[in-house]
Amino acid sequence: MAQEKTGDFWVNGKLFGKQSCHITEDVENSDYLIVIGANPWQSHGFPRARKVLGEIAKDPKRKMVVIDPRSTKTAEMADVHLQVKPGTDAYLLSAILGIIIQEGLEDHEFLSKHTVGFDQIKKIFTDVSVKDYVDRAGLDLKLVQNVARAFANADRGCVRVDLGIQQSLHSTLNSYLEKLLFIITGNFGKKGSNNLHTQLVPIVGHSNEPEKGGATTKVTGMKEISNFYPPNILPSEIDTDHPERVRALIVDSSNPILTAADSNAYRKAFEKLDLLVVIDVANTETSRMAHYVLPAQSQFEKWEAAFFTLDFPSNYFQLRKPIVEPRGDTLAEPEIYRRIMVAMGLFPKRFPLLERIARWHSRFPSLGVFPIGLKMFFTLYPTYKKSVLMILYATLGKVLPDKANNAAMLWGASHLYAKRYRNAVLRTGLKGKGFMLGENLFKQALEKRSGIKISEHTYEEVWDLLEHPDKKIHLVITEMHDALQDLEKEFSTNKEFPFILAAGERRSYNANQIFRDPEWRKKDKDGALRMHPEDAAKVDVLNGDLVLCSSAKDTIKVQAIFDEAMHLGYVSLPHGYGFEYVDADNPENLRQNGPQINRLTSSEHCDPIAKTPYHKYVPVQIKPITVLTEV
Ligand SMILES: Nc1nc2c(c(=O)[nH]1)N[C@H]1C(S)=C(S)[C@@H](COP(=O)(O)OP(=O)(O)OC[C@H]3O[C@@H](n4cnc5c(=O)[nH]c(N)nc54)[C@H](O)[C@@H]3O)O[C@H]1N2
Ligand SMILES: Nc1nc2c(c(=O)[nH]1)N[C@H]1C(S)=C(S)[C@@H](COP(=O)(O)OP(=O)(O)OC[C@H]3O[C@@H](n4cnc5c(=O)[nH]c(N)nc54)[C@H](O)[C@@H]3O)O[C@H]1N2
Ligand SMILES: [Mo]
């Protein structure tokens, strides 16, 4: 998340009061949807994506606009495709805001009731030179005007964004502009628009700015956003003589050697670690560098859940039961961490009294003995407070039915959720006096295999979720206004690297780093470089040719495939390839499946605030392979 979404979270912090205020989009009920830098047909990202896109395309009363330099499957389904020049969304979005404000199409009533600072916003966008900015985005002014006007007039306008703007130039600024778009048109806090939402397990936290006591890293001084630090800075935090450099690292459920920017810098830094521990279900490029590999149980072998339940006003949750017995000497992650903590002397092997109280509790929950016991325990041993999830796992976990130990932390989450959003939980039909509502929510999650509805909010409750004490949206963000000023400067293209590479497209056969077996892929087995035939002609490349793709960082060998859907000057490679695997015929030999795109990317080429890498905007050079070249 800290190499894609933290810029977005930072903006939320300023607009809504806390970085944990997270925006969702009610695409399903929208009547004017703008999709910016996302291809939900391929990447999903909202529930029932393909079905909902199909419904919108079929309904003449509903409109969809897609802003993307490639004519993707989602773009093909749209009423309007704005084939923006890569990396120029900040211009386009500024122009759209400019049109709306210059024509007075903003929602005056909404703005005066729910926001502060609109006067300043109005001034900025009144001054925007719309025609110039639309030109820079390579688009037609009339078309952009039509979209701006129609969105401002829509009943249920909704904006859906993703990596195409978050991992491209002006990342954090794009997140600000995209949010201003739905806010100034009043498309917030109602059906079919953008909304804040609640989560059973809040995965996005809040970090204060350093001036207000927020933490920073030792070497690069990077601030925390939403309790995350960006992977982009990790090599610099390790590969240095700084006395407080990072020396030991646990990597869990991630394969940064392939997924973080600048693979070569990552490899070099990881070589320097005193200790690298990898917790994974597969032997990966990262685990091959580790001093210790702790094999975890797969998603099918343990109690597990996705916390990406981001819906409003109704929200759901599903706890998944294991469907096969664990293999080998694997353990579920909570058990791995518990054993590490015991071995470090941070945690006793047993909690005899709390375990006994947990057993009583499981038989007579309405007596509430466990919450009381837990409270007393923390009064006696306050240092354990920060390990509350582990304590739940080690005590309550033991008495859960069906060896559902991993689910113990949900007990705490259910109680907090039911307490905080009591009315929304009651509206689902769930009953329970006082603390029993949380207890019943937990029980339901444990028992109902197809998932449960956890809340039914009202639209008015969106305003309770806002964290500014005045319950208003604070529109002015000084840093963003400086960034808007900078937009006026032209940016130049690099003659040595004339093409722009989108390093990391989502296609039908890539799934992050999950499916390692190359046999899984039915098409695009080698992860081809997509390129417009006119561009290919300029560099003497024929369809299917092997080419060298070089950035300022490295060179990789890839196959070029013609694709007329690409913007001119723009090429793409897929995310989720590049695995090294043992050749069955020659076990000594490691083979590689598809491009390792992050050998080309750089950690310095990134957003100034969140350090999110500009993966969608990597300047490269493409050359046909005419002579045998070592790569
Ligand atoms: N099949 C599949 N689905 C996935 C994943 C997967 O690996 N495979 N990964 C999941 C994850 S982790 C994530 S974060 C999401 C990401 O989901 P998406 O963001 O939807 O996926 P991408 O294909 O990376 O990028 C979306 C679009 O951005 C466009 N784009 C590139 N540059 C620009 C630009 O400058 N401006 C604009 N406006 N658009 C641009 C690309 O052409 C592309 O169509 O997908 C999730 N879903
Ligand atoms: N150039 C470029 N780089 C990118 C992107 C891009 O578009 N372009 N996309 C970025 C984005 S949006 C994302 S989200 C990241 C994703 O990058 P990562 O987070 O590194 O990759 P994942 O595929 O999510 O998961 C990594 C590991 O989790 C392991 N795993 C699967 N299940 C389990 C389990 O139950 N337990 C444990 N312990 N491990 C498990 C898998 O075997 C895999 O090795 O990549 C980022 N990197
Ligand atoms: Mo992602």
mmCIF file of N, CA and C in Angstrom, residues 333-393:
data_model
loop_
_atom_site.group_PDB
_atom_site.id
_atom_site.type_symbol
_atom_site.label_atom_id
_atom_site.label_comp_id
_atom_site.label_asym_id
_atom_site.label_seq_id
_atom_site.Cartn_x
_atom_site.Cartn_y
_atom_site.Cartn_z
ATOM 1 N N GLU A 333 0.672 -17.676 10.317
ATOM 2 C CA GLU A 333 1.507 -16.546 10.754
ATOM 3 C C GLU A 333 1.378 -16.207 12.235
ATOM 4 N N PRO A 334 0.150 -16.201 12.820
ATOM 5 C CA PRO A 334 0.091 -15.842 14.247
ATOM 6 C C PRO A 334 0.949 -16.769 15.107
ATOM 7 N N GLU A 335 0.978 -18.051 14.734
ATOM 8 C CA GLU A 335 1.768 -19.008 15.511
ATOM 9 C C GLU A 335 3.266 -18.758 15.292
ATOM 10 N N ILE A 336 3.625 -18.405 14.067
ATOM 11 C CA ILE A 336 5.036 -18.088 13.794
ATOM 12 C C ILE A 336 5.473 -16.912 14.682
ATOM 13 N N TYR A 337 4.658 -15.861 14.698
ATOM 14 C CA TYR A 337 5.034 -14.680 15.494
ATOM 15 C C TYR A 337 4.992 -14.973 16.985
ATOM 16 N N ARG A 338 4.032 -15.788 17.406
ATOM 17 C CA ARG A 338 3.966 -16.110 18.847
ATOM 18 C C ARG A 338 5.259 -16.807 19.266
ATOM 19 N N ARG A 339 5.687 -17.774 18.451
ATOM 20 C CA ARG A 339 6.900 -18.510 18.819
ATOM 21 C C ARG A 339 8.132 -17.604 18.812
ATOM 22 N N ILE A 340 8.181 -16.679 17.854
ATOM 23 C CA ILE A 340 9.316 -15.737 17.833
ATOM 24 C C ILE A 340 9.303 -14.904 19.115
ATOM 25 N N MET A 341 8.119 -14.428 19.493
ATOM 26 C CA MET A 341 8.034 -13.586 20.692
ATOM 27 C C MET A 341 8.402 -14.358 21.953
ATOM 28 N N VAL A 342 7.977 -15.614 22.024
ATOM 29 C CA VAL A 342 8.345 -16.447 23.185
ATOM 30 C C VAL A 342 9.862 -16.636 23.208
ATOM 31 N N ALA A 343 10.436 -16.951 22.042
ATOM 32 C CA ALA A 343 11.878 -17.192 21.985
ATOM 33 C C ALA A 343 12.676 -15.930 22.322
ATOM 34 N N MET A 344 12.101 -14.761 22.033
ATOM 35 C CA MET A 344 12.790 -13.501 22.351
ATOM 36 C C MET A 344 12.599 -13.117 23.817
ATOM 37 N N GLY A 345 11.785 -13.886 24.525
ATOM 38 C CA GLY A 345 11.532 -13.574 25.927
ATOM 39 C C GLY A 345 10.562 -12.419 26.118
ATOM 40 N N LEU A 346 9.809 -12.087 25.074
ATOM 41 C CA LEU A 346 8.862 -10.971 25.166
ATOM 42 C C LEU A 346 7.498 -11.437 25.654
ATOM 43 N N PHE A 347 7.330 -12.744 25.689
ATOM 44 C CA PHE A 347 5.990 -13.288 25.831
ATOM 45 C C PHE A 347 6.107 -14.636 26.537
ATOM 46 N N PRO A 348 5.288 -14.901 27.591
ATOM 47 C CA PRO A 348 5.377 -16.220 28.229
ATOM 48 C C PRO A 348 4.783 -17.308 27.331
ATOM 49 N N LYS A 349 5.141 -18.557 27.633
ATOM 50 C CA LYS A 349 4.610 -19.675 26.832
ATOM 51 C C LYS A 349 3.109 -19.819 27.021
ATOM 52 N N ARG A 350 2.645 -19.592 28.240
ATOM 53 C CA ARG A 350 1.222 -19.773 28.561
ATOM 54 C C ARG A 350 0.716 -18.591 29.380
ATOM 55 N N PHE A 351 -0.600 -18.393 29.341
ATOM 56 C CA PHE A 351 -1.276 -17.437 30.221
ATOM 57 C C PHE A 351 -2.343 -18.222 30.986
ATOM 58 N N PRO A 352 -1.919 -18.997 32.000
ATOM 59 C CA PRO A 352 -2.835 -19.998 32.577
ATOM 60 C C PRO A 352 -4.171 -19.404 33.038
ATOM 61 N N LEU A 353 -4.133 -18.273 33.740
ATOM 62 C CA LEU A 353 -5.384 -17.740 34.282
ATOM 63 C C LEU A 353 -6.290 -17.212 33.164
ATOM 64 N N LEU A 354 -5.697 -16.413 32.259
ATOM 65 C CA LEU A 354 -6.503 -15.860 31.155
ATOM 66 C C LEU A 354 -7.066 -16.967 30.265
ATOM 67 N N GLU A 355 -6.284 -18.023 30.092
ATOM 68 C CA GLU A 355 -6.772 -19.146 29.274
ATOM 69 C C GLU A 355 -7.992 -19.778 29.934
ATOM 70 N N ARG A 356 -7.938 -19.891 31.281
ATOM 71 C CA ARG A 356 -9.070 -20.492 31.993
ATOM 72 C C ARG A 356 -10.298 -19.573 31.887
ATOM 73 N N ILE A 357 -10.053 -18.269 32.028
ATOM 74 C CA ILE A 357 -11.178 -17.327 31.916
ATOM 75 C C ILE A 357 -11.779 -17.395 30.510
ATOM 76 N N ALA A 358 -10.902 -17.534 29.509
ATOM 77 C CA ALA A 358 -11.391 -17.622 28.124
ATOM 78 C C ALA A 358 -12.295 -18.848 27.957
ATOM 79 N N ARG A 359 -11.923 -19.952 28.618
ATOM 80 C CA ARG A 359 -12.732 -21.174 28.515
ATOM 81 C C ARG A 359 -14.118 -20.930 29.114
ATOM 82 N N TRP A 360 -14.165 -20.302 30.289
ATOM 83 C CA TRP A 360 -15.473 -19.966 30.892
ATOM 84 C C TRP A 360 -16.280 -19.112 29.940
ATOM 85 N N HIS A 361 -15.561 -18.107 29.414
ATOM 86 C CA HIS A 361 -16.229 -17.154 28.534
ATOM 87 C C HIS A 361 -16.881 -17.870 27.348
ATOM 88 N N SER A 362 -16.182 -18.852 26.804
ATOM 89 C CA SER A 362 -16.725 -19.528 25.623
ATOM 90 C C SER A 362 -18.000 -20.295 25.977
ATOM 91 N N ARG A 363 -18.137 -20.672 27.255
ATOM 92 C CA ARG A 363 -19.365 -21.391 27.654
ATOM 93 C C ARG A 363 -20.469 -20.431 28.078
ATOM 94 N N PHE A 364 -20.114 -19.351 28.745
ATOM 95 C CA PHE A 364 -21.128 -18.400 29.251
ATOM 96 C C PHE A 364 -20.773 -16.971 28.829
ATOM 97 N N PRO A 365 -20.852 -16.672 27.533
ATOM 98 C CA PRO A 365 -20.379 -15.360 27.070
ATOM 99 C C PRO A 365 -21.113 -14.172 27.708
ATOM 100 N N SER A 366 -22.398 -14.377 28.027
ATOM 101 C CA SER A 366 -23.150 -13.214 28.522
ATOM 102 C C SER A 366 -22.666 -12.748 29.895
ATOM 103 N N LEU A 367 -21.893 -13.589 30.603
ATOM 104 C CA LEU A 367 -21.362 -13.145 31.906
ATOM 105 C C LEU A 367 -20.273 -12.084 31.718
ATOM 106 N N GLY A 368 -19.677 -12.057 30.538
ATOM 107 C CA GLY A 368 -18.663 -11.038 30.243
ATOM 108 C C GLY A 368 -17.390 -11.201 31.062
ATOM 109 N N VAL A 369 -17.054 -12.442 31.443
ATOM 110 C CA VAL A 369 -15.859 -12.613 32.295
ATOM 111 C C VAL A 369 -14.559 -12.333 31.547
ATOM 112 N N PHE A 370 -14.551 -12.625 30.244
ATOM 113 C CA PHE A 370 -13.280 -12.453 29.534
ATOM 114 C C PHE A 370 -12.878 -10.981 29.394
ATOM 115 N N PRO A 371 -13.815 -10.112 28.970
ATOM 116 C CA PRO A 371 -13.428 -8.687 28.906
ATOM 117 C C PRO A 371 -12.976 -8.153 30.264
ATOM 118 N N ILE A 372 -13.632 -8.602 31.336
ATOM 119 C CA ILE A 372 -13.230 -8.130 32.665
ATOM 120 C C ILE A 372 -11.839 -8.656 33.003
ATOM 121 N N GLY A 373 -11.635 -9.944 32.720
ATOM 122 C CA GLY A 373 -10.328 -10.570 32.994
ATOM 123 C C GLY A 373 -9.219 -9.864 32.227
ATOM 124 N N LEU A 374 -9.515 -9.544 30.968
ATOM 125 C CA LEU A 374 -8.520 -8.899 30.114
ATOM 126 C C LEU A 374 -8.159 -7.514 30.665
ATOM 127 N N LYS A 375 -9.187 -6.795 31.097
ATOM 128 C CA LYS A 375 -8.983 -5.459 31.638
ATOM 129 C C LYS A 375 -8.092 -5.512 32.881
ATOM 130 N N MET A 376 -8.389 -6.488 33.759
ATOM 131 C CA MET A 376 -7.582 -6.621 34.977
ATOM 132 C C MET A 376 -6.142 -6.984 34.632
ATOM 133 N N PHE A 377 -6.011 -7.879 33.649
ATOM 134 C CA PHE A 377 -4.684 -8.313 33.224
ATOM 135 C C PHE A 377 -3.846 -7.116 32.749
ATOM 136 N N PHE A 378 -4.469 -6.255 31.937
ATOM 137 C CA PHE A 378 -3.730 -5.097 31.421
ATOM 138 C C PHE A 378 -3.440 -4.071 32.519
ATOM 139 N N THR A 379 -4.295 -4.015 33.540
ATOM 140 C CA THR A 379 -4.002 -3.121 34.661
ATOM 141 C C THR A 379 -2.761 -3.624 35.401
ATOM 142 N N LEU A 380 -2.674 -4.951 35.545
ATOM 143 C CA LEU A 380 -1.517 -5.531 36.245
ATOM 144 C C LEU A 380 -0.256 -5.496 35.384
ATOM 145 N N TYR A 381 -0.437 -5.746 34.068
ATOM 146 C CA TYR A 381 0.724 -5.827 33.166
ATOM 147 C C TYR A 381 0.543 -4.884 31.975
ATOM 148 N N PRO A 382 0.665 -3.579 32.186
ATOM 149 C CA PRO A 382 0.365 -2.632 31.091
ATOM 150 C C PRO A 382 1.281 -2.805 29.865
ATOM 151 N N THR A 383 2.483 -3.348 30.053
ATOM 152 C CA THR A 383 3.382 -3.475 28.886
ATOM 153 C C THR A 383 2.820 -4.438 27.838
ATOM 154 N N TYR A 384 1.913 -5.309 28.235
ATOM 155 C CA TYR A 384 1.347 -6.256 27.268
ATOM 156 C C TYR A 384 0.264 -5.641 26.391
ATOM 157 N N LYS A 385 -0.135 -4.402 26.730
ATOM 158 C CA LYS A 385 -1.240 -3.791 25.994
ATOM 159 C C LYS A 385 -0.986 -3.776 24.491
ATOM 160 N N LYS A 386 0.261 -3.495 24.131
ATOM 161 C CA LYS A 386 0.531 -3.393 22.691
ATOM 162 C C LYS A 386 0.516 -4.758 22.003
ATOM 163 N N SER A 387 0.493 -5.817 22.806
ATOM 164 C CA SER A 387 0.423 -7.157 22.212
ATOM 165 C C SER A 387 -0.973 -7.742 22.346
ATOM 166 N N VAL A 388 -1.972 -6.875 22.396
ATOM 167 C CA VAL A 388 -3.328 -7.369 22.687
ATOM 168 C C VAL A 388 -3.792 -8.422 21.676
ATOM 169 N N LEU A 389 -3.451 -8.256 20.412
ATOM 170 C CA LEU A 389 -3.896 -9.238 19.412
ATOM 171 C C LEU A 389 -3.263 -10.598 19.676
ATOM 172 N N MET A 390 -1.979 -10.553 20.048
ATOM 173 C CA MET A 390 -1.279 -11.798 20.326
ATOM 174 C C MET A 390 -1.844 -12.465 21.589
ATOM 175 N N ILE A 391 -2.206 -11.641 22.579
ATOM 176 C CA ILE A 391 -2.804 -12.197 23.809
ATOM 177 C C ILE A 391 -4.141 -12.880 23.478
ATOM 178 N N LEU A 392 -4.941 -12.222 22.635
ATOM 179 C CA LEU A 392 -6.214 -12.840 22.240
ATOM 180 C C LEU A 392 -5.958 -14.176 21.555
ATOM 181 N N TYR A 393 -4.981 -14.170 20.654
ATOM 182 C CA TYR A 393 -4.658 -15.400 19.923
ATOM 183 C C TYR A 393 -4.235 -16.511 20.895
#
